[in-house]
Coordinates of C-alpha atoms and ligand atoms in Angstrom, one line a residue:
M1 CA -0.1 -0.4 0.0
Y2 CA 1.6 3.5 -1.0
R3 CA -0.8 5.6 1.4
T4 CA -3.3 5.6 4.0
H5 CA -4.6 8.9 3.1
T6 CA -4.1 11.3 1.3
C7 CA -2.1 15.1 1.5
G8 CA -5.4 16.6 2.0
E9 CA -6.9 14.7 4.7
L10 CA -5.2 14.4 8.3
R11 CA -7.0 16.9 10.7
L12 CA -6.8 17.0 14.7
E13 CA -8.7 14.2 15.0
H14 CA -6.1 11.9 13.5
T15 CA -3.1 13.1 16.0
G16 CA -1.4 10.0 17.6
H17 CA -2.1 8.1 14.7
T18 CA 0.8 6.5 11.9
V19 CA 0.1 7.4 8.6
T20 CA 1.8 7.4 5.3
L21 CA 1.5 9.8 2.8
A22 CA 2.6 9.6 -0.7
G23 CA 3.2 12.8 -2.9
W24 CA 5.7 15.6 -4.3
V25 CA 8.2 17.2 -2.5
Q26 CA 7.1 21.1 -2.7
R27 CA 9.7 22.6 -0.6
V28 CA 12.1 21.4 1.9
R29 CA 13.3 23.7 4.7
D30 CA 15.9 22.9 7.0
L31 CA 16.5 24.8 10.0
G32 CA 19.2 22.8 11.8
A33 CA 17.4 21.1 14.4
M34 CA 15.0 20.7 13.1
S35 CA 13.7 20.5 9.0
F36 CA 9.9 21.2 7.3
I37 CA 9.1 19.5 4.0
D38 CA 5.7 20.4 2.5
L39 CA 4.6 17.2 0.5
R40 CA 1.9 17.5 -2.0
D41 CA -0.8 15.9 -4.0
R42 CA -3.7 16.5 -6.0
Y43 CA -5.9 16.8 -2.3
G44 CA -3.9 19.5 -0.4
I45 CA -0.4 19.8 1.4
T46 CA 1.0 18.3 4.4
Q47 CA 3.7 19.4 6.6
L48 CA 6.7 16.6 7.6
I49 CA 9.0 17.6 10.2
T50 CA 11.9 15.9 11.7
D51 CA 14.0 16.6 15.3
E52 CA 16.7 15.7 17.3
H53 CA 14.4 12.5 17.8
T54 CA 14.5 11.7 14.1
S55 CA 16.8 8.4 13.3
G56 CA 19.9 9.1 11.3
E57 CA 18.8 7.2 8.5
V58 CA 15.9 9.0 7.5
K59 CA 17.7 12.5 8.2
A60 CA 20.5 11.2 5.1
I61 CA 17.6 10.2 3.0
L62 CA 16.3 13.8 3.7
E63 CA 19.5 15.9 2.8
T64 CA 19.1 14.1 -0.7
L65 CA 16.2 15.2 -1.7
G66 CA 14.7 18.0 -4.1
R67 CA 12.0 19.6 -5.4
E68 CA 9.2 17.6 -7.0
Y69 CA 10.8 14.0 -5.9
V70 CA 8.0 11.6 -5.3
I71 CA 8.3 10.3 -1.8
Q72 CA 6.4 8.0 0.4
A73 CA 6.7 8.8 4.1
T74 CA 5.5 7.2 7.5
G75 CA 4.9 9.1 10.9
K76 CA 3.2 10.0 13.8
V77 CA 0.7 12.6 13.5
R78 CA 0.9 15.2 15.9
E79 CA -0.9 19.2 16.8
R80 CA 1.3 21.6 15.0
S81 CA 2.0 24.6 17.7
S82 CA 1.9 27.2 14.5
K83 CA -1.1 26.3 13.0
N84 CA -1.4 27.3 9.5
K85 CA -5.1 28.7 8.9
N86 CA -4.5 28.9 5.3
I87 CA -4.3 25.1 4.3
S88 CA -6.8 22.3 5.6
T89 CA -4.7 20.3 7.0
G90 CA -2.8 23.6 8.6
D91 CA -3.6 21.9 12.6
V92 CA -0.8 19.2 12.3
E93 CA 2.0 17.7 11.1
I94 CA 3.7 14.3 10.8
E95 CA 7.1 13.4 12.9
L96 CA 8.6 11.5 9.8
S97 CA 9.8 8.0 11.3
A98 CA 10.4 6.8 7.6
I99 CA 10.8 8.1 4.2
N100 CA 11.5 6.4 0.5
I101 CA 12.2 7.9 -2.2
L102 CA 9.7 6.5 -5.2
S103 CA 11.5 8.7 -8.3
P104 CA 13.7 11.7 -8.3
S105 CA 12.9 14.9 -9.6
A106 CA 15.3 17.0 -11.9
V107 CA 14.9 20.9 -10.9
P108 CA 12.1 21.7 -12.0
P109 CA 11.9 25.0 -14.7
F110 CA 9.6 26.9 -12.4
T111 CA 8.2 26.3 -9.0
I112 CA 5.3 24.7 -8.9
Q113 CA 2.8 26.6 -6.2
D114 CA -0.1 29.1 -7.0
D115 CA 2.2 32.1 -7.3
T116 CA 4.6 30.2 -9.6
D117 CA 7.8 32.2 -11.4
G118 CA 7.1 30.8 -14.7
G119 CA 5.9 32.8 -17.7
D120 CA 3.2 31.6 -19.9
D121 CA 5.3 30.2 -22.8
L122 CA 7.3 28.1 -20.1
R123 CA 4.5 26.8 -18.6
M124 CA 2.8 25.7 -21.3
K125 CA 5.6 23.7 -22.7
Y126 CA 5.7 22.0 -19.2
R127 CA 2.6 21.8 -18.9
Y128 CA 2.4 18.6 -17.0
L129 CA 4.2 20.7 -14.6
D130 CA 1.7 23.3 -14.6
L131 CA -0.9 21.2 -14.0
R132 CA 0.7 20.0 -10.6
R133 CA -0.4 23.2 -9.5
G134 CA -3.4 24.0 -7.3
Y135 CA -4.7 26.8 -8.7
V136 CA -4.4 25.1 -12.3
R137 CA -5.9 22.1 -11.9
K138 CA -8.6 23.2 -10.0
N139 CA -10.3 24.5 -13.2
L140 CA -10.1 21.2 -14.6
E141 CA -12.2 19.6 -11.7
L142 CA -14.1 22.0 -12.3
R143 CA -14.7 21.1 -15.7
A144 CA -15.1 17.6 -14.7
Q145 CA -17.5 18.4 -12.2
M146 CA -19.6 20.3 -15.0
A147 CA -19.3 17.5 -17.4
H148 CA -21.0 15.3 -15.0
A149 CA -23.7 17.6 -13.7
V150 CA -24.5 18.3 -17.6
R151 CA -24.6 14.0 -17.9
S152 CA -26.5 13.6 -14.5
F153 CA -29.4 16.5 -16.4
L154 CA -29.9 15.0 -20.0
N155 CA -29.3 11.4 -18.9
N156 CA -32.2 12.2 -16.3
E157 CA -34.1 13.7 -18.9
G158 CA -34.3 10.6 -21.6
F159 CA -31.0 12.0 -24.0
I160 CA -29.3 8.6 -25.7
E161 CA -25.3 9.6 -25.2
T162 CA -24.4 8.9 -29.0
E163 CA -20.8 9.2 -30.2
T164 CA -20.7 9.9 -33.7
P165 CA -17.8 9.9 -36.2
V166 CA -14.6 11.9 -36.4
L167 CA -13.5 11.4 -39.8
I168 CA -16.5 12.7 -42.0
K169 CA -17.5 14.2 -45.3
S170 CA -16.5 18.4 -44.8
T171 CA -19.7 20.0 -43.6
P172 CA -19.1 23.8 -44.3
E173 CA -20.4 25.9 -41.0
G174 CA -18.5 28.9 -42.0
A175 CA -14.9 27.4 -40.7
R176 CA -12.3 25.9 -42.7
D177 CA -12.3 22.1 -42.2
F178 CA -9.2 20.3 -40.8
V179 CA -8.6 17.8 -43.0
V180 CA -6.9 14.0 -43.4
P181 CA -5.9 11.8 -46.1
S182 CA -7.0 8.8 -46.6
R183 CA -4.3 6.1 -47.3
M184 CA -7.0 3.6 -48.8
N185 CA -8.2 5.8 -51.3
P186 CA -5.7 7.9 -52.5
G187 CA -6.1 11.8 -53.7
E188 CA -9.5 11.4 -51.5
F189 CA -9.7 13.4 -47.4
Y190 CA -11.8 12.8 -45.0
A191 CA -12.4 15.9 -42.6
L192 CA -12.5 16.8 -38.9
P193 CA -16.3 17.5 -37.8
Q194 CA -16.8 21.2 -37.3
S195 CA -19.7 20.1 -35.3
P196 CA -22.1 16.8 -35.5
Q197 CA -24.5 18.8 -37.2
I198 CA -25.8 16.1 -39.2
F199 CA -25.1 13.0 -37.8
K200 CA -27.7 14.1 -35.2
Q201 CA -30.2 15.2 -37.5
L202 CA -29.7 11.6 -38.8
L203 CA -30.3 10.2 -35.5
M204 CA -33.6 12.4 -35.6
V205 CA -34.1 10.6 -38.6
A206 CA -33.2 7.3 -37.0
G207 CA -36.0 8.2 -34.1
F208 CA -33.2 8.5 -31.3
D209 CA -35.7 11.5 -29.9
K210 CA -33.4 12.6 -28.0
Y211 CA -29.3 12.7 -28.5
F212 CA -26.4 14.2 -26.5
Q213 CA -22.9 14.4 -26.7
I214 CA -20.0 15.9 -25.1
V215 CA -18.0 16.1 -27.9
K216 CA -14.9 17.4 -29.6
C217 CA -15.4 19.7 -32.7
F218 CA -12.6 21.4 -35.1
R219 CA -12.1 24.7 -36.7
D220 CA -9.1 25.6 -38.2
E221 CA -10.1 29.4 -37.6
D222 CA -8.1 32.6 -36.7
L223 CA -7.6 32.1 -32.9
R224 CA -8.6 34.1 -30.0
A225 CA -8.5 34.2 -26.5
D226 CA -12.3 32.5 -26.2
R227 CA -10.8 30.1 -29.7
Q228 CA -8.9 26.6 -29.9
P229 CA -8.5 24.9 -33.3
E230 CA -10.4 22.0 -31.2
F231 CA -13.1 22.3 -28.7
T232 CA -15.4 20.7 -26.6
Q233 CA -19.2 21.0 -27.2
I234 CA -22.1 19.6 -25.4
D235 CA -24.4 19.0 -28.4
C236 CA -27.9 17.7 -28.1
E237 CA -30.6 17.5 -30.4
M238 CA -34.8 16.9 -30.3
S239 CA -37.7 15.0 -32.2
F240 CA -41.1 16.7 -32.3
V241 CA -40.3 20.0 -30.7
E242 CA -40.3 23.6 -31.5
Q243 CA -38.3 26.3 -30.5
E244 CA -39.7 27.0 -26.6
D245 CA -39.3 23.2 -25.7
V246 CA -35.5 23.4 -26.5
L247 CA -35.1 26.8 -24.9
C248 CA -37.0 25.4 -21.9
T249 CA -35.1 22.1 -21.7
F250 CA -31.4 24.0 -21.7
E251 CA -32.5 26.7 -19.0
G252 CA -33.0 23.7 -17.3
L253 CA -29.6 22.1 -17.8
T254 CA -27.9 25.6 -17.4
R255 CA -29.7 26.1 -13.9
Y256 CA -28.8 22.5 -12.9
V257 CA -25.3 22.8 -13.6
F258 CA -25.3 26.4 -12.0
R259 CA -27.0 25.0 -8.8
E260 CA -25.2 21.5 -8.7
V261 CA -21.4 23.1 -9.1
L262 CA -21.6 26.7 -8.1
G263 CA -24.4 26.5 -6.1
Q264 CA -26.4 29.6 -7.3
E265 CA -30.0 29.7 -8.6
I266 CA -30.4 31.4 -12.1
S267 CA -33.7 33.0 -11.7
D268 CA -34.6 34.5 -15.0
F269 CA -33.7 33.5 -18.4
P270 CA -35.2 36.6 -20.4
R271 CA -35.7 36.8 -24.0
M272 CA -34.3 39.4 -26.6
S273 CA -34.8 39.8 -30.0
Y274 CA -31.5 39.9 -32.6
S275 CA -33.2 43.5 -33.3
E276 CA -33.5 44.5 -30.0
A277 CA -30.2 43.4 -29.1
M278 CA -28.5 45.1 -31.7
E279 CA -30.3 48.4 -31.5
R280 CA -29.7 48.9 -27.3
Y281 CA -26.9 46.7 -26.5
G282 CA -24.7 46.9 -30.0
S283 CA -24.1 43.5 -30.1
D284 CA -25.8 40.1 -30.5
K285 CA -24.3 38.8 -27.6
P286 CA -25.4 41.6 -24.9
D287 CA -24.0 41.8 -21.6
I288 CA -26.9 42.7 -19.5
R289 CA -25.2 43.1 -16.1
F290 CA -25.3 46.3 -16.5
D291 CA -27.7 49.5 -18.3
M292 CA -25.7 51.8 -20.2
L293 CA -27.9 50.9 -23.5
L294 CA -27.3 53.0 -27.1
N295 CA -29.8 55.2 -27.9
D296 CA -30.5 56.5 -31.7
L297 CA -30.0 60.1 -32.1
S298 CA -30.5 60.4 -35.7
D299 CA -33.3 62.1 -35.7
L300 CA -32.6 64.5 -33.6
V301 CA -29.7 65.6 -34.1
R302 CA -29.7 65.9 -38.4
G303 CA -30.0 69.0 -39.9
K304 CA -28.0 71.3 -37.5
G305 CA -25.0 72.2 -39.9
F306 CA -22.8 69.8 -38.5
S307 CA -22.1 67.5 -41.5
I308 CA -20.3 64.4 -40.0
F309 CA -23.9 63.7 -38.8
D310 CA -25.8 64.9 -41.4
E311 CA -24.1 62.3 -43.7
A312 CA -23.9 59.6 -41.7
G313 CA -26.7 56.7 -41.7
Y314 CA -26.8 56.3 -38.1
I315 CA -25.9 58.6 -34.7
G316 CA -25.9 56.8 -31.5
A317 CA -25.2 57.2 -28.0
I318 CA -24.7 55.9 -25.2
C319 CA -24.8 57.9 -21.1
V320 CA -22.0 56.9 -18.9
K321 CA -23.3 58.0 -15.5
G322 CA -21.4 59.5 -12.9
C323 CA -18.3 60.5 -15.4
S324 CA -19.0 64.3 -16.5
E325 CA -15.8 64.7 -14.9
Y326 CA -13.8 63.0 -17.8
T327 CA -10.5 65.1 -18.4
R328 CA -9.7 66.2 -22.1
K329 CA -7.2 63.5 -21.6
Q330 CA -9.3 60.8 -20.6
L331 CA -11.7 61.2 -23.4
D332 CA -8.6 61.9 -26.2
E333 CA -7.5 58.5 -24.9
L334 CA -11.3 56.9 -25.3
T335 CA -11.4 58.9 -28.5
E336 CA -8.3 56.9 -30.0
W337 CA -10.0 53.6 -28.8
V338 CA -12.9 53.7 -30.6
K339 CA -10.5 54.6 -33.7
R340 CA -8.3 51.3 -33.5
P341 CA -9.8 49.2 -36.7
Q342 CA -10.9 46.8 -34.5
I343 CA -13.5 49.2 -33.6
G344 CA -13.4 51.5 -36.6
A345 CA -15.3 54.4 -35.5
R346 CA -14.1 57.4 -37.1
G347 CA -14.4 59.9 -33.9
M348 CA -16.3 60.6 -30.9
V349 CA -18.4 63.4 -29.4
Y350 CA -18.4 64.2 -26.1
V351 CA -20.9 65.5 -24.4
K352 CA -20.5 66.6 -20.4
Y353 CA -23.7 67.1 -18.6
N354 CA -21.8 69.0 -15.7
S355 CA -23.4 68.4 -11.9
D356 CA -24.5 72.0 -12.5
G357 CA -26.8 71.3 -14.8
S358 CA -24.9 72.9 -17.8
F359 CA -23.4 71.7 -20.9
K360 CA -19.9 71.3 -22.3
S361 CA -19.5 68.7 -25.4
S362 CA -17.1 69.0 -28.4
V363 CA -19.5 70.2 -30.9
D364 CA -20.7 73.1 -28.8
K365 CA -20.6 75.5 -32.0
F366 CA -23.6 73.4 -33.6
Y367 CA -25.8 72.3 -30.6
P368 CA -26.7 74.8 -28.1
A369 CA -27.5 73.4 -24.5
T370 CA -31.4 73.7 -25.6
E371 CA -30.3 71.0 -28.1
L372 CA -27.9 68.9 -25.7
A373 CA -30.8 68.8 -23.2
K374 CA -33.1 67.2 -25.7
W375 CA -30.1 64.5 -26.1
A376 CA -29.6 64.4 -22.5
Q377 CA -33.4 63.8 -22.1
K378 CA -33.6 61.0 -25.0
T379 CA -30.6 59.1 -23.1
G380 CA -31.9 59.1 -19.7
A381 CA -28.6 61.6 -18.5
E382 CA -28.9 63.4 -15.3
P383 CA -26.4 66.3 -14.2
G384 CA -23.0 64.6 -13.7
D385 CA -23.3 62.2 -16.8
L386 CA -21.1 61.3 -19.8
L387 CA -22.5 61.1 -23.6
L388 CA -20.5 59.1 -25.8
V389 CA -21.5 59.9 -29.4
L390 CA -20.5 57.7 -32.2
S391 CA -22.1 58.2 -36.0
G392 CA -21.1 56.1 -39.2
E393 CA -23.2 53.2 -41.2
R394 CA -25.8 52.2 -38.8
K395 CA -24.6 48.3 -38.1
K396 CA -20.7 49.0 -37.8
M397 CA -21.5 51.9 -35.3
Q398 CA -23.9 49.8 -33.4
E399 CA -21.5 47.3 -32.7
A400 CA -18.5 49.9 -32.1
L401 CA -21.0 51.8 -29.5
G402 CA -21.5 47.9 -28.3
T403 CA -18.1 47.1 -27.3
L404 CA -17.5 50.6 -26.1
R405 CA -20.5 50.1 -23.7
N406 CA -18.1 47.0 -22.7
E407 CA -15.3 49.1 -22.5
M408 CA -17.0 51.6 -20.0
G409 CA -18.6 48.8 -18.2
N410 CA -15.4 47.1 -17.9
R411 CA -14.0 50.3 -16.8
L412 CA -16.3 51.3 -14.6
E413 CA -16.7 47.9 -12.8
L414 CA -19.7 47.5 -13.8
R415 CA -19.3 43.8 -15.2
K416 CA -19.0 41.8 -12.1
K417 CA -17.6 38.2 -11.6
G418 CA -19.6 36.1 -10.1
T419 CA -22.9 37.6 -10.8
F420 CA -24.5 35.4 -13.7
S421 CA -26.9 37.1 -16.1
P422 CA -28.2 35.0 -19.0
L423 CA -30.4 35.4 -22.0
W424 CA -31.8 34.4 -25.0
V425 CA -31.3 36.2 -28.1
V426 CA -34.0 34.7 -30.7
D427 CA -35.4 35.7 -34.1
F428 CA -32.0 35.7 -35.5
P429 CA -31.8 36.9 -39.5
L430 CA -32.0 33.5 -41.7
L431 CA -29.4 35.2 -44.1
E432 CA -26.4 37.6 -43.9
W433 CA -25.2 39.1 -47.4
D434 CA -21.6 39.2 -48.0
A435 CA -20.7 42.0 -50.1
E436 CA -17.3 40.5 -51.2
A437 CA -18.9 37.3 -52.7
Q438 CA -22.0 38.7 -53.8
R439 CA -24.4 36.3 -52.4
Y440 CA -26.4 35.3 -49.0
F441 CA -24.8 32.8 -46.6
A442 CA -26.7 30.8 -43.8
M443 CA -26.0 33.0 -40.7
H444 CA -26.6 29.8 -38.3
H445 CA -26.2 26.7 -41.0
P446 CA -28.1 25.5 -44.1
F447 CA -30.3 23.3 -41.9
T448 CA -32.2 26.2 -40.1
S449 CA -35.6 26.5 -40.6
P450 CA -37.1 30.4 -41.6
K451 CA -40.1 31.3 -39.0
P452 CA -42.9 30.3 -40.9
E453 CA -44.4 33.5 -41.2
D454 CA -41.4 34.9 -42.8
I455 CA -41.1 31.9 -45.3
L456 CA -43.1 34.4 -48.5
L457 CA -40.7 36.4 -48.1
L458 CA -38.0 34.3 -49.4
D459 CA -38.5 35.0 -52.7
T460 CA -38.6 38.8 -52.2
R461 CA -36.9 39.7 -49.4
P462 CA -34.4 37.0 -48.5
G463 CA -32.2 39.4 -46.0
D464 CA -35.5 40.1 -43.9
V465 CA -36.5 36.4 -42.9
R466 CA -36.0 35.3 -39.5
A467 CA -34.7 32.1 -38.3
N468 CA -36.1 29.7 -35.6
A469 CA -32.6 30.4 -34.4
Y470 CA -31.3 31.2 -30.7
D471 CA -28.5 31.5 -28.8
L472 CA -27.9 31.5 -24.8
V473 CA -25.7 34.1 -23.9
I474 CA -24.3 34.9 -20.4
N475 CA -22.7 37.9 -19.5
G476 CA -21.9 38.8 -22.6
V477 CA -20.5 35.3 -23.7
E478 CA -22.3 33.3 -26.6
I479 CA -22.2 30.3 -24.7
G480 CA -24.6 27.9 -27.2
G481 CA -26.7 28.3 -30.2
G482 CA -29.1 26.0 -31.9
S483 CA -32.2 26.6 -33.9
V484 CA -35.6 24.6 -35.2
R485 CA -34.7 22.7 -38.3
I486 CA -36.0 22.3 -42.0
F487 CA -37.3 18.8 -42.0
D488 CA -38.9 19.5 -45.5
S489 CA -36.6 18.3 -48.2
A490 CA -38.4 20.9 -51.0
L491 CA -37.8 23.4 -48.1
Q492 CA -34.1 22.5 -48.0
A493 CA -33.7 22.5 -51.7
K494 CA -34.5 26.0 -51.6
M495 CA -32.4 26.8 -49.3
F496 CA -29.6 25.2 -50.8
D497 CA -30.8 26.7 -54.5
I498 CA -30.8 30.8 -52.0
L499 CA -27.4 30.1 -50.7
G500 CA -26.0 29.7 -54.1
F501 CA -25.5 25.5 -54.6
T502 CA -26.5 24.5 -57.7
P503 CA -28.8 20.9 -57.3
A504 CA -25.9 18.9 -58.4
Q505 CA -23.7 20.7 -55.9
A506 CA -26.3 20.2 -53.2
E507 CA -26.7 16.5 -54.1
A508 CA -23.1 15.9 -53.9
Q509 CA -22.5 17.2 -50.5
F510 CA -25.7 16.7 -48.8
G511 CA -27.5 14.2 -50.7
F512 CA -27.6 11.5 -48.1
L513 CA -29.5 14.1 -45.5
M514 CA -32.0 15.1 -48.2
N515 CA -32.6 11.1 -49.0
A516 CA -32.8 10.5 -45.5
F517 CA -35.5 13.3 -45.3
K518 CA -37.5 11.3 -47.7
Y519 CA -38.0 8.1 -45.3
G520 CA -40.0 10.1 -42.8
A521 CA -38.2 12.9 -41.3
P522 CA -39.4 14.1 -37.5
P523 CA -39.5 17.6 -36.8
H524 CA -36.7 18.5 -34.9
A525 CA -34.9 21.2 -33.3
G526 CA -31.2 21.2 -31.3
I527 CA -28.3 23.3 -29.5
A528 CA -24.7 22.7 -28.6
F529 CA -23.2 24.7 -26.1
G530 CA -19.8 25.8 -26.3
F531 CA -18.4 23.4 -23.0
D532 CA -15.0 25.2 -22.3
R533 CA -16.5 29.0 -22.4
L534 CA -18.6 27.6 -20.3
A535 CA -16.1 26.3 -18.0
S536 CA -14.4 29.4 -17.8
L537 CA -17.1 31.6 -17.7
F538 CA -17.5 29.0 -13.9
A539 CA -14.2 29.5 -13.5
G540 CA -13.8 33.2 -13.6
L541 CA -11.6 33.0 -16.2
D542 CA -11.2 35.5 -19.6
S543 CA -9.3 32.5 -21.7
I544 CA -10.4 29.0 -22.5
R545 CA -7.0 27.6 -22.4
D546 CA -6.9 27.5 -18.8
V547 CA -9.9 24.9 -18.4
I548 CA -8.2 22.9 -21.0
A549 CA -5.5 20.4 -19.8
F550 CA -3.6 20.5 -22.6
P551 CA -4.3 23.5 -25.1
K552 CA -2.9 25.0 -28.2
N553 CA -1.3 28.5 -28.5
N554 CA -2.3 31.4 -30.2
A555 CA -0.5 30.1 -33.2
G556 CA -2.3 27.0 -33.3
R557 CA 0.9 25.1 -31.9
D558 CA 1.1 22.8 -29.2
V559 CA 4.5 23.5 -27.4
M560 CA 4.7 21.0 -25.2
N561 CA 5.0 18.1 -28.0
D562 CA 5.9 20.4 -30.6
S563 CA 3.1 20.1 -33.3
P564 CA 2.2 20.3 -36.1
A565 CA 5.4 18.8 -36.9
P566 CA 6.4 17.8 -40.7
I567 CA 5.8 14.0 -41.7
S568 CA 8.2 11.5 -43.3
R569 CA 8.9 11.2 -47.1
E570 CA 7.7 7.8 -46.6
Q571 CA 4.1 8.7 -44.9
L572 CA 3.9 11.3 -47.7
D573 CA 4.2 8.7 -50.2
E574 CA 1.9 6.0 -48.7
L575 CA -0.9 8.9 -48.5
N576 CA -0.3 10.0 -52.1
L577 CA 0.7 13.6 -50.5
R578 CA 3.6 15.4 -52.4
L579 CA 4.7 18.9 -50.6
V580 CA 5.0 21.9 -52.9
E581 CA 7.5 24.3 -52.0
K582 CA 6.5 27.0 -50.0
R583 CA 5.7 29.9 -51.6
S584 CA 7.6 33.0 -50.3
Ligands
LIG1 N1 -24.1 22.9 -35.1 C1 -24.2 24.0 -34.2 C2 -22.8 24.5 -33.7 O1 -22.1 24.1 -33.6 C3 -25.2 23.7 -33.0 C4 -26.9 23.5 -33.4 O2 -27.5 24.2 -34.4 O3 -27.3 22.8 -32.9 O4 -23.2 25.6 -33.5

C-alpha cells in the first residue's frame, strides 16, 4: 500500500495515528535542528517534520531530497504548535519515522506553487508541471464536475449519449475544415467535424428522439482568447419539439449545472430579439449585467449644420453615469480607443452634462445647450453624466458603440465576476449578405428553419427573413446556439438554392441528408453549448485555455509536443501526398 491517507486529509482527530502519505516534495526548509517538508498531492499539502528524535537514516535520505521528488513518508500525526489557517491540514504535522524515494526529479523549470515564477510559454511547454499547481488543476476539476452534472441532467431527461464519427465528410459551417488524407483512397480526404450537425439530425430520422454528446469539434480559424482549433461542445438534438421546448430544456440544464457546481440559483432567462439586442446593446451577445443602453439620436441631431452627423446613416449614444468629470486627456484616449481598426469609428463626440446642470460638448458650435438638453432627455442622462456619441454606418456603429459600452462597463467595474445574467437572443436573421462574395450565407447553418410567417419573403426579400434560431448568452459571452431545423426536403432544396448551391452541388454535399429526409423526418431542433466557454465562465477566467488540460497556443501550436510537425517522406508517399515548395 503506497499510502494510508492523502495529503489533504489529516486533521486534529488523527493525532497520534501513524500514517503513510505519498506525494511530491514542494519545499524543504532545513533549520538545523529541525526540518520541514511540504508534501503535496492533488488533495492538499501536509507538513512533515524531523527533529532531534528523528533517526539518522531518515535524515540522510532527507539530505538528498530535491523539489518535486516523489516520496512515501511515514510518521505519527501530531498537533502543530503554530497552526496554518490557510491550508486544510494546517492544524497538524507528521513526525517523520520513515521515508522512501519513489522517484527523483530534475530541478523543475519553475516553482510549482500557486504564485509561480514561470512565464506563460515555459508553463505551456511543461504543461504537466503546470497542471500540478492547485490553481490550474482546480479549473479542470471544476470542468469535470460540470461534465458530470451535464450528463446526469441529460440522462435524467432521457437523452441518449451517442458518439458520432470524427472522420467525416466536409460539412460547411462557416469555418475551414481540418482535413485528413485517406491512405486507402488516394487523393481523397476526410474532414474533422466542425460539429456533429448532420449526424445528430440523422439520429432524429433514426428515431432517437433525444441525443446528446460532449464532443470535440474542430475549426481551422484564426485563434483568439476564447477560441481553440479543437474545442468541446455539449451537443444536443430533440424531435417533436418547437423552439420553446428547446429553450426550456436548456434553461433547465443551465440552472441545474449552476446549482450543482456553483450552488447558485439562476432565476431568470429573459428573451430578446436579435434586432433589439443590436439596437439597445450593439451586440448579438449583450452583457445585461449593466444598463448603459444605446440610444438612436439620428432624428434629433441631423439638419443642424454638422456635416458629419448629417451624412451619417446612424448617430447613437451611450450615457455613462457619473463620468461628466472625465478630463480632456481621458476623452482623447477614449477617442483613440474607438478609432482602432477593430472598432472602426472615425471619431467620437462627447457631451458632459455637468453637475451644475450646464453642458460642455465637443460640438458646442453646432448644438447649443437647448439642443444638448434634448439629447440628455432622450438618453436619460442626468447632471453628472457623460454622453459618448458615435456616427457612421448603422450596423457598424451599433457594434462599435456596443464594444465601447462593454469597455466602459469594464472601466467602471459594472461587469462583476460571480454575477451571472443569462438571456436568450432569438429571431436571428436567416441569411447574411456577403458583399465580397455577392451572395447570401446562412447566419447559423443551412439546415436552420425560417420562421414560418417569414417563409413567403424568401423569394422577395430573403435578407429580411428571420430564423427559428437562438443563442444562449451569459455575461456577454455566447455560450450556445441552435435552431429549429428544416425537415421538409423541398424547403431544404430551396435553401440550398438561395445559398447558391446548384442542385448537383447540393446533391454531392448533402445528398445523404436529403435522401434520409425522404424516409420520414420528424420535426426536430437542437442546440450546442461551448463547453470550454461555459467552464471558463464558471471558473471566472477570461481565457478558455485555462480550462483545457493541454491547450494550443495562439498560433495553433502545441508547444509541449511541438506539433504540428513535418511527417516523413515515407508517410507522405503512402498518403499519396507531395509537398509543394513554400511560396515566399
Ligand atoms: N451545430 C451548431 C453549432 O455547432 C449548433 C446547432 O445548431 O445545434 O454551432
